[in-house]
Each structure stands twice: as structure tokens, then as C-alpha cells.
PDB file of C-alpha atoms in Angstrom:
ATOM      1  CA  ASP A   4      -9.116   5.593   4.314  1.00 60.00           C
ATOM      2  CA  THR A   5      -6.704   6.702   7.065  1.00 67.00           C
ATOM      3  CA  GLU A   6      -9.121   5.999  10.182  1.00 92.00           C
ATOM      4  CA  VAL A   7      -8.050   5.079  13.487  1.00 97.00           C
ATOM      5  CA  THR A   8     -10.996   4.576  15.887  1.00 97.00           C
ATOM      6  CA  GLN A   9     -10.682   5.135  19.569  1.00 98.00           C
ATOM      7  CA  THR A  10     -13.198   4.403  22.305  1.00 97.00           C
ATOM      8  CA  PRO A  11     -14.310   5.894  24.551  1.00 97.00           C
ATOM      9  CA  LYS A  12     -14.197   9.609  23.588  1.00 97.00           C
ATOM     10  CA  HIS A  13     -14.273  10.613  27.292  1.00 97.00           C
ATOM     11  CA  LEU A  14     -13.595   8.537  30.487  1.00 97.00           C
ATOM     12  CA  VAL A  15     -13.775   9.785  34.031  1.00 96.00           C
ATOM     13  CA  MET A  16     -12.493   7.121  36.649  1.00 94.00           C
ATOM     14  CA  GLY A  17     -11.507   7.082  40.404  1.00 91.00           C
ATOM     15  CA  MET A  18      -8.129   6.146  41.421  1.00 90.00           C
ATOM     16  CA  THR A  19      -9.311   2.559  42.460  1.00 89.00           C
ATOM     17  CA  ASN A  20     -11.112   1.821  39.108  1.00 90.00           C
ATOM     18  CA  LYS A  21      -9.835  -0.507  36.424  1.00 95.00           C
ATOM     19  CA  LYS A  22     -10.771   0.755  32.897  1.00 96.00           C
ATOM     20  CA  SER A  23      -9.626  -0.075  29.329  1.00 97.00           C
ATOM     21  CA  LEU A  24      -9.092   2.146  26.283  1.00 98.00           C
ATOM     22  CA  LYS A  25      -9.484   0.619  23.015  1.00 98.00           C
ATOM     23  CA  CYS A  26      -8.001   1.482  19.564  1.00 98.00           C
ATOM     24  CA  GLU A  27      -8.863  -0.004  16.277  1.00 98.00           C
ATOM     25  CA  GLN A  28      -7.509   0.286  12.641  1.00 97.00           C
ATOM     26  CA  HIS A  29      -8.328  -1.593   9.415  1.00 92.00           C
ATOM     27  CA  MET A  30      -5.759  -0.245   7.209  1.00 91.00           C
ATOM     28  CA  GLY A  31      -3.461  -3.227   7.671  1.00 91.00           C
ATOM     29  CA  HIS A  32      -0.922  -0.981   9.410  1.00 92.00           C
ATOM     30  CA  ARG A  33       1.525  -3.173  11.466  1.00 91.00           C
ATOM     31  CA  ALA A  34       2.696  -0.616  13.999  1.00 93.00           C
ATOM     32  CA  MET A  35       0.430   0.886  16.844  1.00 95.00           C
ATOM     33  CA  TYR A  36       1.323   3.407  19.304  1.00 96.00           C
ATOM     34  CA  TRP A  37       0.025   4.920  22.560  1.00 97.00           C
ATOM     35  CA  TYR A  38       0.740   8.443  23.351  1.00 97.00           C
ATOM     36  CA  LYS A  39      -0.105  10.591  26.346  1.00 97.00           C
ATOM     37  CA  GLN A  40      -0.786  14.464  25.711  1.00 98.00           C
ATOM     38  CA  LYS A  41      -1.057  17.122  28.233  1.00 97.00           C
ATOM     39  CA  ALA A  42      -2.396  20.441  27.518  1.00 95.00           C
ATOM     40  CA  LYS A  43       0.015  22.681  25.368  1.00 93.00           C
ATOM     41  CA  LYS A  44       2.518  19.865  25.204  1.00 96.00           C
ATOM     42  CA  PRO A  45       3.304  17.676  22.241  1.00 96.00           C
ATOM     43  CA  PRO A  46       2.412  13.947  22.185  1.00 97.00           C
ATOM     44  CA  GLU A  47       4.534  11.771  24.666  1.00 96.00           C
ATOM     45  CA  LEU A  48       5.223   8.357  23.574  1.00 95.00           C
ATOM     46  CA  MET A  49       4.289   5.447  25.803  1.00 96.00           C
ATOM     47  CA  PHE A  50       4.370   2.227  24.012  1.00 95.00           C
ATOM     48  CA  VAL A  51       4.861   0.914  20.422  1.00 94.00           C
ATOM     49  CA  TYR A  52       3.702  -2.478  18.918  1.00 94.00           C
ATOM     50  CA  SER A  53       5.413  -3.775  15.764  1.00 91.00           C
ATOM     51  CA  TYR A  54       3.808  -6.881  14.171  1.00 91.00           C
ATOM     52  CA  GLU A  55       1.870  -7.334  17.428  1.00 93.00           C
ATOM     53  CA  LYS A  56       4.965  -7.285  19.668  1.00 93.00           C
ATOM     54  CA  LEU A  57       5.672  -4.758  22.159  1.00 92.00           C
ATOM     55  CA  SER A  58       8.895  -3.093  20.748  1.00 87.00           C
ATOM     56  CA  ILE A  59       9.066   0.187  22.812  1.00 84.00           C
ATOM     57  CA  ASN A  60       7.968   0.876  26.383  1.00 84.00           C
ATOM     58  CA  GLU A  61       9.134   4.481  27.386  1.00 84.00           C
ATOM     59  CA  SER A  62       9.392   3.640  31.117  1.00 87.00           C
ATOM     60  CA  VAL A  63       5.679   3.993  31.704  1.00 93.00           C
ATOM     61  CA  PRO A  64       4.504   3.050  35.295  1.00 94.00           C
ATOM     62  CA  SER A  65       2.943  -0.287  35.469  1.00 94.00           C
ATOM     63  CA  ARG A  66      -0.560   1.153  36.326  1.00 95.00           C
ATOM     64  CA  PHE A  67      -0.785   1.475  32.495  1.00 97.00           C
ATOM     65  CA  SER A  68      -0.711  -1.883  30.845  1.00 96.00           C
ATOM     66  CA  PRO A  69      -0.758  -2.284  26.995  1.00 97.00           C
ATOM     67  CA  GLU A  70      -2.296  -5.342  25.026  1.00 97.00           C
ATOM     68  CA  CYS A  71      -2.243  -6.004  21.412  1.00 96.00           C
ATOM     69  CA  PRO A  72      -4.757  -8.798  20.760  1.00 95.00           C
ATOM     70  CA  ASN A  73      -4.256  -8.818  16.914  1.00 93.00           C
ATOM     71  CA  SER A  74      -2.888  -6.621  14.173  1.00 90.00           C
ATOM     72  CA  SER A  75      -6.169  -4.313  14.259  1.00 95.00           C
ATOM     73  CA  LEU A  76      -6.642  -3.766  17.743  1.00 97.00           C
ATOM     74  CA  LEU A  77      -4.818  -2.152  20.599  1.00 97.00           C
ATOM     75  CA  ASN A  78      -5.826  -1.737  24.299  1.00 98.00           C
ATOM     76  CA  LEU A  79      -4.463   0.257  27.183  1.00 98.00           C
ATOM     77  CA  HIS A  80      -5.558  -1.043  30.566  1.00 97.00           C
ATOM     78  CA  LEU A  81      -5.714   1.350  33.263  1.00 97.00           C
ATOM     79  CA  HIS A  82      -5.471   0.583  37.178  1.00 95.00           C
ATOM     80  CA  ALA A  83      -4.912   2.706  40.278  1.00 94.00           C
ATOM     81  CA  LEU A  84      -4.339   5.650  38.299  1.00 94.00           C
ATOM     82  CA  GLN A  85      -3.299   9.079  39.792  1.00 95.00           C
ATOM     83  CA  PRO A  86      -5.081  12.461  39.145  1.00 95.00           C
ATOM     84  CA  GLU A  87      -1.856  13.576  37.239  1.00 96.00           C
ATOM     85  CA  ASP A  88      -2.547  10.705  34.720  1.00 97.00           C
ATOM     86  CA  SER A  89      -5.548  13.084  33.484  1.00 97.00           C
ATOM     87  CA  ALA A  90      -4.823  13.781  29.767  1.00 97.00           C
ATOM     88  CA  LEU A  91      -5.571  13.004  26.225  1.00 98.00           C
ATOM     89  CA  TYR A  92      -4.517   9.592  25.349  1.00 98.00           C
ATOM     90  CA  LEU A  93      -3.791   9.136  21.615  1.00 98.00           C
ATOM     91  CA  CYS A  94      -3.463   5.938  19.516  1.00 98.00           C
ATOM     92  CA  ALA A  95      -1.739   6.069  16.239  1.00 97.00           C
ATOM     93  CA  SER A  96      -0.885   3.575  13.502  1.00 95.00           C
ATOM     94  CA  SER A  97       1.759   3.332  10.948  1.00 93.00           C
ATOM     95  CA  PRO A  98       2.165   1.025   7.779  1.00 89.00           C
ATOM     96  CA  LEU A  99       5.713   0.458   8.721  1.00 79.00           C
ATOM     97  CA  THR A 100       6.524   0.976   4.875  1.00 75.00           C
ATOM     98  CA  SER A 101      10.222   1.479   4.612  1.00 67.00           C
ATOM     99  CA  GLY A 102      11.134   5.114   4.601  1.00 65.00           C
ATOM    100  CA  LEU A 103       7.826   6.493   5.065  1.00 74.00           C
ATOM    101  CA  TYR A 104       6.940   6.173   8.764  1.00 84.00           C
ATOM    102  CA  ILE A 105       3.808   8.049   8.511  1.00 91.00           C
ATOM    103  CA  GLN A 106       1.611   7.788  11.755  1.00 94.00           C
ATOM    104  CA  TYR A 107      -2.211   8.379  11.620  1.00 95.00           C
ATOM    105  CA  PHE A 108      -3.731   9.488  14.994  1.00 97.00           C
ATOM    106  CA  GLY A 109      -7.188   8.585  16.377  1.00 97.00           C
ATOM    107  CA  ALA A 110      -9.442  11.130  17.873  1.00 97.00           C
ATOM    108  CA  GLY A 111      -8.109  10.375  21.347  1.00 97.00           C
ATOM    109  CA  THR A 112      -9.775   9.567  24.712  1.00 98.00           C
ATOM    110  CA  ARG A 113      -9.901  12.420  27.162  1.00 98.00           C
ATOM    111  CA  LEU A 114      -9.260  10.958  30.597  1.00 97.00           C
ATOM    112  CA  SER A 115     -10.012  12.481  33.957  1.00 97.00           C
ATOM    113  CA  VAL A 116      -8.834  10.767  37.125  1.00 95.00           C
ATOM    114  CA  LEU A 117     -10.665  11.957  40.187  1.00 93.00           C
TER     115      LEU A 117
ATOM    116  CA  GLN B  20      19.543  21.834  22.300  1.00 75.00           C
ATOM    117  CA  LYS B  21      16.123  20.069  21.736  1.00 82.00           C
ATOM    118  CA  GLU B  22      16.007  17.478  19.080  1.00 93.00           C
ATOM    119  CA  VAL B  23      13.120  19.291  17.208  1.00 96.00           C
ATOM    120  CA  GLU B  24      12.684  22.925  17.957  1.00 97.00           C
ATOM    121  CA  GLN B  25       9.778  25.242  16.924  1.00 97.00           C
ATOM    122  CA  ASN B  26       8.891  28.696  17.995  1.00 94.00           C
ATOM    123  CA  SER B  27       5.967  28.167  20.410  1.00 92.00           C
ATOM    124  CA  GLY B  28       4.257  31.366  19.267  1.00 91.00           C
ATOM    125  CA  PRO B  29       1.661  32.571  18.890  1.00 96.00           C
ATOM    126  CA  LEU B  30       2.288  33.571  15.395  1.00 97.00           C
ATOM    127  CA  SER B  31      -0.432  36.068  14.371  1.00 98.00           C
ATOM    128  CA  VAL B  32      -1.299  36.710  10.784  1.00 98.00           C
ATOM    129  CA  PRO B  33      -4.242  38.534   9.076  1.00 98.00           C
ATOM    130  CA  GLU B  34      -6.738  36.487   7.048  1.00 98.00           C
ATOM    131  CA  GLY B  35      -5.588  36.172   3.575  1.00 98.00           C
ATOM    132  CA  ALA B  36      -1.703  36.598   4.329  1.00 98.00           C
ATOM    133  CA  ILE B  37       1.047  33.737   4.077  1.00 98.00           C
ATOM    134  CA  ALA B  38       1.677  32.128   7.577  1.00 98.00           C
ATOM    135  CA  SER B  39       5.231  30.772   7.657  1.00 98.00           C
ATOM    136  CA  LEU B  40       5.982  28.112  10.326  1.00 98.00           C
ATOM    137  CA  ASN B  41       9.710  26.924  10.934  1.00 97.00           C
ATOM    138  CA  CYS B  42      11.125  23.802  12.517  1.00 97.00           C
ATOM    139  CA  THR B  43      14.760  22.911  13.156  1.00 97.00           C
ATOM    140  CA  TYR B  44      16.213  19.404  13.970  1.00 96.00           C
ATOM    141  CA  SER B  45      19.429  18.266  15.333  1.00 94.00           C
ATOM    142  CA  ASP B  46      19.951  14.901  14.034  1.00 92.00           C
ATOM    143  CA  ARG B  47      21.524  15.209  10.622  1.00 92.00           C
ATOM    144  CA  GLY B  48      20.600  11.703   9.538  1.00 88.00           C
ATOM    145  CA  SER B  49      16.979  12.436   9.673  1.00 90.00           C
ATOM    146  CA  GLN B  50      15.079  11.313   6.534  1.00 88.00           C
ATOM    147  CA  SER B  51      11.228  11.725   7.064  1.00 92.00           C
ATOM    148  CA  PHE B  52       9.542  14.936   8.109  1.00 95.00           C
ATOM    149  CA  PHE B  53       5.758  15.680   8.821  1.00 97.00           C
ATOM    150  CA  TRP B  54       3.585  18.527   9.791  1.00 98.00           C
ATOM    151  CA  TYR B  55       0.555  17.976  11.926  1.00 98.00           C
ATOM    152  CA  ARG B  56      -2.336  20.243  12.520  1.00 98.00           C
ATOM    153  CA  GLN B  57      -4.006  20.194  16.064  1.00 98.00           C
ATOM    154  CA  TYR B  58      -7.067  22.113  17.065  1.00 97.00           C
ATOM    155  CA  SER B  59      -7.501  22.791  20.577  1.00 95.00           C
ATOM    156  CA  GLY B  60      -8.875  19.766  22.492  1.00 94.00           C
ATOM    157  CA  LYS B  61      -8.379  17.393  19.201  1.00 96.00           C
ATOM    158  CA  SER B  62      -5.950  14.923  18.121  1.00 97.00           C
ATOM    159  CA  PRO B  63      -3.108  15.691  15.544  1.00 97.00           C
ATOM    160  CA  GLU B  64      -4.016  15.587  11.957  1.00 97.00           C
ATOM    161  CA  LEU B  65      -1.410  14.840   9.261  1.00 96.00           C
ATOM    162  CA  ILE B  66      -1.177  17.773   6.578  1.00 96.00           C
ATOM    163  CA  MET B  67       2.143  17.328   5.009  1.00 96.00           C
ATOM    164  CA  SER B  68       4.957  14.893   4.700  1.00 95.00           C
ATOM    165  CA  ILE B  69       8.324  15.540   2.998  1.00 96.00           C
ATOM    166  CA  TYR B  70      11.198  13.397   2.339  1.00 93.00           C
ATOM    167  CA  SER B  71      13.623  15.145  -0.145  1.00 93.00           C
ATOM    168  CA  ASN B  72      15.246  18.626  -0.242  1.00 96.00           C
ATOM    169  CA  GLY B  73      13.054  21.269  -1.902  1.00 96.00           C
ATOM    170  CA  ASP B  74       9.238  22.248  -1.880  1.00 97.00           C
ATOM    171  CA  LYS B  75       6.365  20.086  -1.920  1.00 97.00           C
ATOM    172  CA  GLU B  76       2.889  21.733  -2.447  1.00 97.00           C
ATOM    173  CA  ASP B  77      -0.649  20.562  -1.652  1.00 96.00           C
ATOM    174  CA  GLY B  78      -3.343  23.001  -1.879  1.00 97.00           C
ATOM    175  CA  ARG B  79      -2.602  26.028   0.171  1.00 98.00           C
ATOM    176  CA  PHE B  80       0.272  24.146   2.070  1.00 98.00           C
ATOM    177  CA  THR B  81       3.813  24.034   0.970  1.00 98.00           C
ATOM    178  CA  ALA B  82       6.308  22.195   3.012  1.00 98.00           C
ATOM    179  CA  GLN B  83      10.020  23.110   2.484  1.00 98.00           C
ATOM    180  CA  LEU B  84      13.105  20.803   3.458  1.00 97.00           C
ATOM    181  CA  ASN B  85      16.709  21.886   3.595  1.00 97.00           C
ATOM    182  CA  LYS B  86      18.673  19.033   4.941  1.00 95.00           C
ATOM    183  CA  ALA B  87      21.965  20.805   4.758  1.00 95.00           C
ATOM    184  CA  SER B  88      20.597  23.585   7.095  1.00 95.00           C
ATOM    185  CA  GLN B  89      18.472  21.071   9.131  1.00 96.00           C
ATOM    186  CA  TYR B  90      15.349  22.870   8.950  1.00 95.00           C
ATOM    187  CA  VAL B  91      11.849  22.283   7.478  1.00 98.00           C
ATOM    188  CA  SER B  92       8.984  24.820   7.202  1.00 98.00           C
ATOM    189  CA  LEU B  93       5.396  24.954   6.445  1.00 98.00           C
ATOM    190  CA  LEU B  94       3.948  27.795   4.461  1.00 98.00           C
ATOM    191  CA  ILE B  95       0.028  28.428   4.402  1.00 98.00           C
ATOM    192  CA  ARG B  96      -1.113  30.496   1.594  1.00 98.00           C
ATOM    193  CA  ASP B  97      -4.386  32.656   1.787  1.00 98.00           C
ATOM    194  CA  SER B  98      -4.520  31.912   5.712  1.00 98.00           C
ATOM    195  CA  GLN B  99      -8.065  31.427   7.118  1.00 98.00           C
ATOM    196  CA  PRO B 100      -9.436  31.837  10.665  1.00 97.00           C
ATOM    197  CA  SER B 101     -10.096  27.886  10.238  1.00 97.00           C
ATOM    198  CA  ASP B 102      -6.196  27.545  10.241  1.00 98.00           C
ATOM    199  CA  SER B 103      -5.856  28.776  13.716  1.00 98.00           C
ATOM    200  CA  ALA B 104      -4.436  25.920  15.509  1.00 98.00           C
ATOM    201  CA  THR B 105      -1.128  24.398  16.810  1.00 98.00           C
ATOM    202  CA  TYR B 106       1.137  22.897  14.225  1.00 98.00           C
ATOM    203  CA  LEU B 107       3.352  20.077  15.212  1.00 98.00           C
ATOM    204  CA  CYS B 108       6.742  19.316  13.426  1.00 98.00           C
ATOM    205  CA  ALA B 109       7.673  15.719  13.715  1.00 97.00           C
ATOM    206  CA  VAL B 110      10.815  13.919  12.476  1.00 95.00           C
ATOM    207  CA  ASN B 111      11.906  10.421  11.892  1.00 90.00           C
ATOM    208  CA  LYS B 112      15.506  10.325  13.085  1.00 82.00           C
ATOM    209  CA  GLU B 113      18.198   8.098  11.682  1.00 78.00           C
ATOM    210  CA  ASN B 114      18.122   4.654  13.285  1.00 77.00           C
ATOM    211  CA  ALA B 115      14.865   5.609  15.134  1.00 78.00           C
ATOM    212  CA  GLY B 116      12.882   2.781  13.405  1.00 78.00           C
ATOM    213  CA  ASN B 117       9.115   3.868  13.231  1.00 83.00           C
ATOM    214  CA  MET B 118       9.489   6.442  16.015  1.00 89.00           C
ATOM    215  CA  LEU B 119       8.792  10.141  15.557  1.00 92.00           C
ATOM    216  CA  THR B 120      10.177  12.847  17.516  1.00 94.00           C
ATOM    217  CA  PHE B 121       7.891  15.932  17.917  1.00 96.00           C
ATOM    218  CA  GLY B 122       8.736  19.671  18.353  1.00 97.00           C
ATOM    219  CA  GLY B 123       6.836  21.543  20.901  1.00 97.00           C
ATOM    220  CA  GLY B 124       4.392  23.088  18.412  1.00 97.00           C
ATOM    221  CA  THR B 125       3.691  26.529  17.099  1.00 98.00           C
ATOM    222  CA  ARG B 126       0.425  28.129  17.914  1.00 98.00           C
ATOM    223  CA  LEU B 127      -0.957  29.998  14.834  1.00 98.00           C
ATOM    224  CA  MET B 128      -3.740  32.763  15.163  1.00 98.00           C
ATOM    225  CA  VAL B 129      -5.320  33.949  11.888  1.00 98.00           C
ATOM    226  CA  LYS B 130      -7.347  37.094  12.555  1.00 97.00           C
ATOM    227  CA  PRO B 131     -10.094  37.997  10.378  1.00 94.00           C
TER     228      PRO B 131
END
């Protein structure tokens, strides 16, 4: 089982709204990631959590706030987003097994900012 | 030079043919290599991983790795219209920990 579950599948929000994206995995993976993907582009890394600690923040604007409450759950809190933030947001997880570094992606959340 | 390069395509092949997708990378110390398939509007799906030189086969898919020449390729035999998608090459660079560097993807079109 390599399932990473993301909710919601679709989200429409105004620029003044606050919303959250959720990601869950029960594979015992100890690394979780948030990516942003625009049309016809590869995924762009936003944040990495390793052993529930934020290890990578790729200079993401503060209107995106990640949270890792436990080893199975990852949230992305959104506030005061801009229309250019509209994209597919992907969560991934990895077992952190040395030398393998496989990442499994969830189905994504399609975000539209109006 | 991009860290991971792929021809953006589209690569068009007839149904039943072999599709050959190529990827080159710049970091000679890279150790782990992955191919993901992404249908339009969907998320990337892992289809192959390869870690050592040579070929690795899984069903209709064969991944080939040549570290000396710094390229990795994906062959799809007996291509089907359902294989039409964008194929992303991803590389774990030396000292990058658990991060992957993605190529821009190659769009494959299999025509009936």
C-alpha cells in the first residue's frame, strides 16, 4: 500500500480567506513534502518535513504555513493568497530508507484563488 | 545547463511501437533515479526506480541507467494510447538528502 491521501480534491478561495490542505499517510514514512505544480511544469518543492521537523523551506511566502502534527499527518495552512497561487498542490511521502529516496505522491488539491 | 534535462516533446509514436524517453543529469554523484508518469490534471505516479548501471525491466517498461554518460532512459514496449502522458525524470543528487530534482518532463502521444 503506497497511498497518500489529500483533502480536499478541489478548493476555491478568495484572497481574504483562510483555508487548510490536509495530507495523510499510514505507511510509516518519516519524510513528507509539499509541492506546487503549475500547468506544463514539473513539481516545485515548497517544504520538507523529516521526522516531524521542518527541514527544508524553499523560500516560500509566509502566506503558506506548513504544519506536521504527527508522523502521519501534514497540513498546509493558506491565508491571503494571490491569484498566481492557483495551482495543483501535491503532497508526497518517503520512507527515508538510506539510498532509496522514493517519493509517493497523493492525488493533489486543485486550488483556485479568486 | 539544467540539472536534469528532458526533451519536452511531444514525442509521437504509433500504437504498438517502442517509445524511448531520455533524461540527462549534471550531478555525477547522483545515486537514485526515478520515472514518474503524469496524466493531464493528475498527480505523478511512480513507474520505475533504478539505482545501478544497466537495465531494469518491469512489464512493458525498461529503465536504463548509464552513470558514466550521465543519462537514464525509459523504454515503453508495445505502446498503448493509455500510455499518452507526461513522463517526469527525477534524480536524487549526491548530498541532497531525501530531495529529488525533477526534469521538465516529456509529453508522449501514442496514436491509434
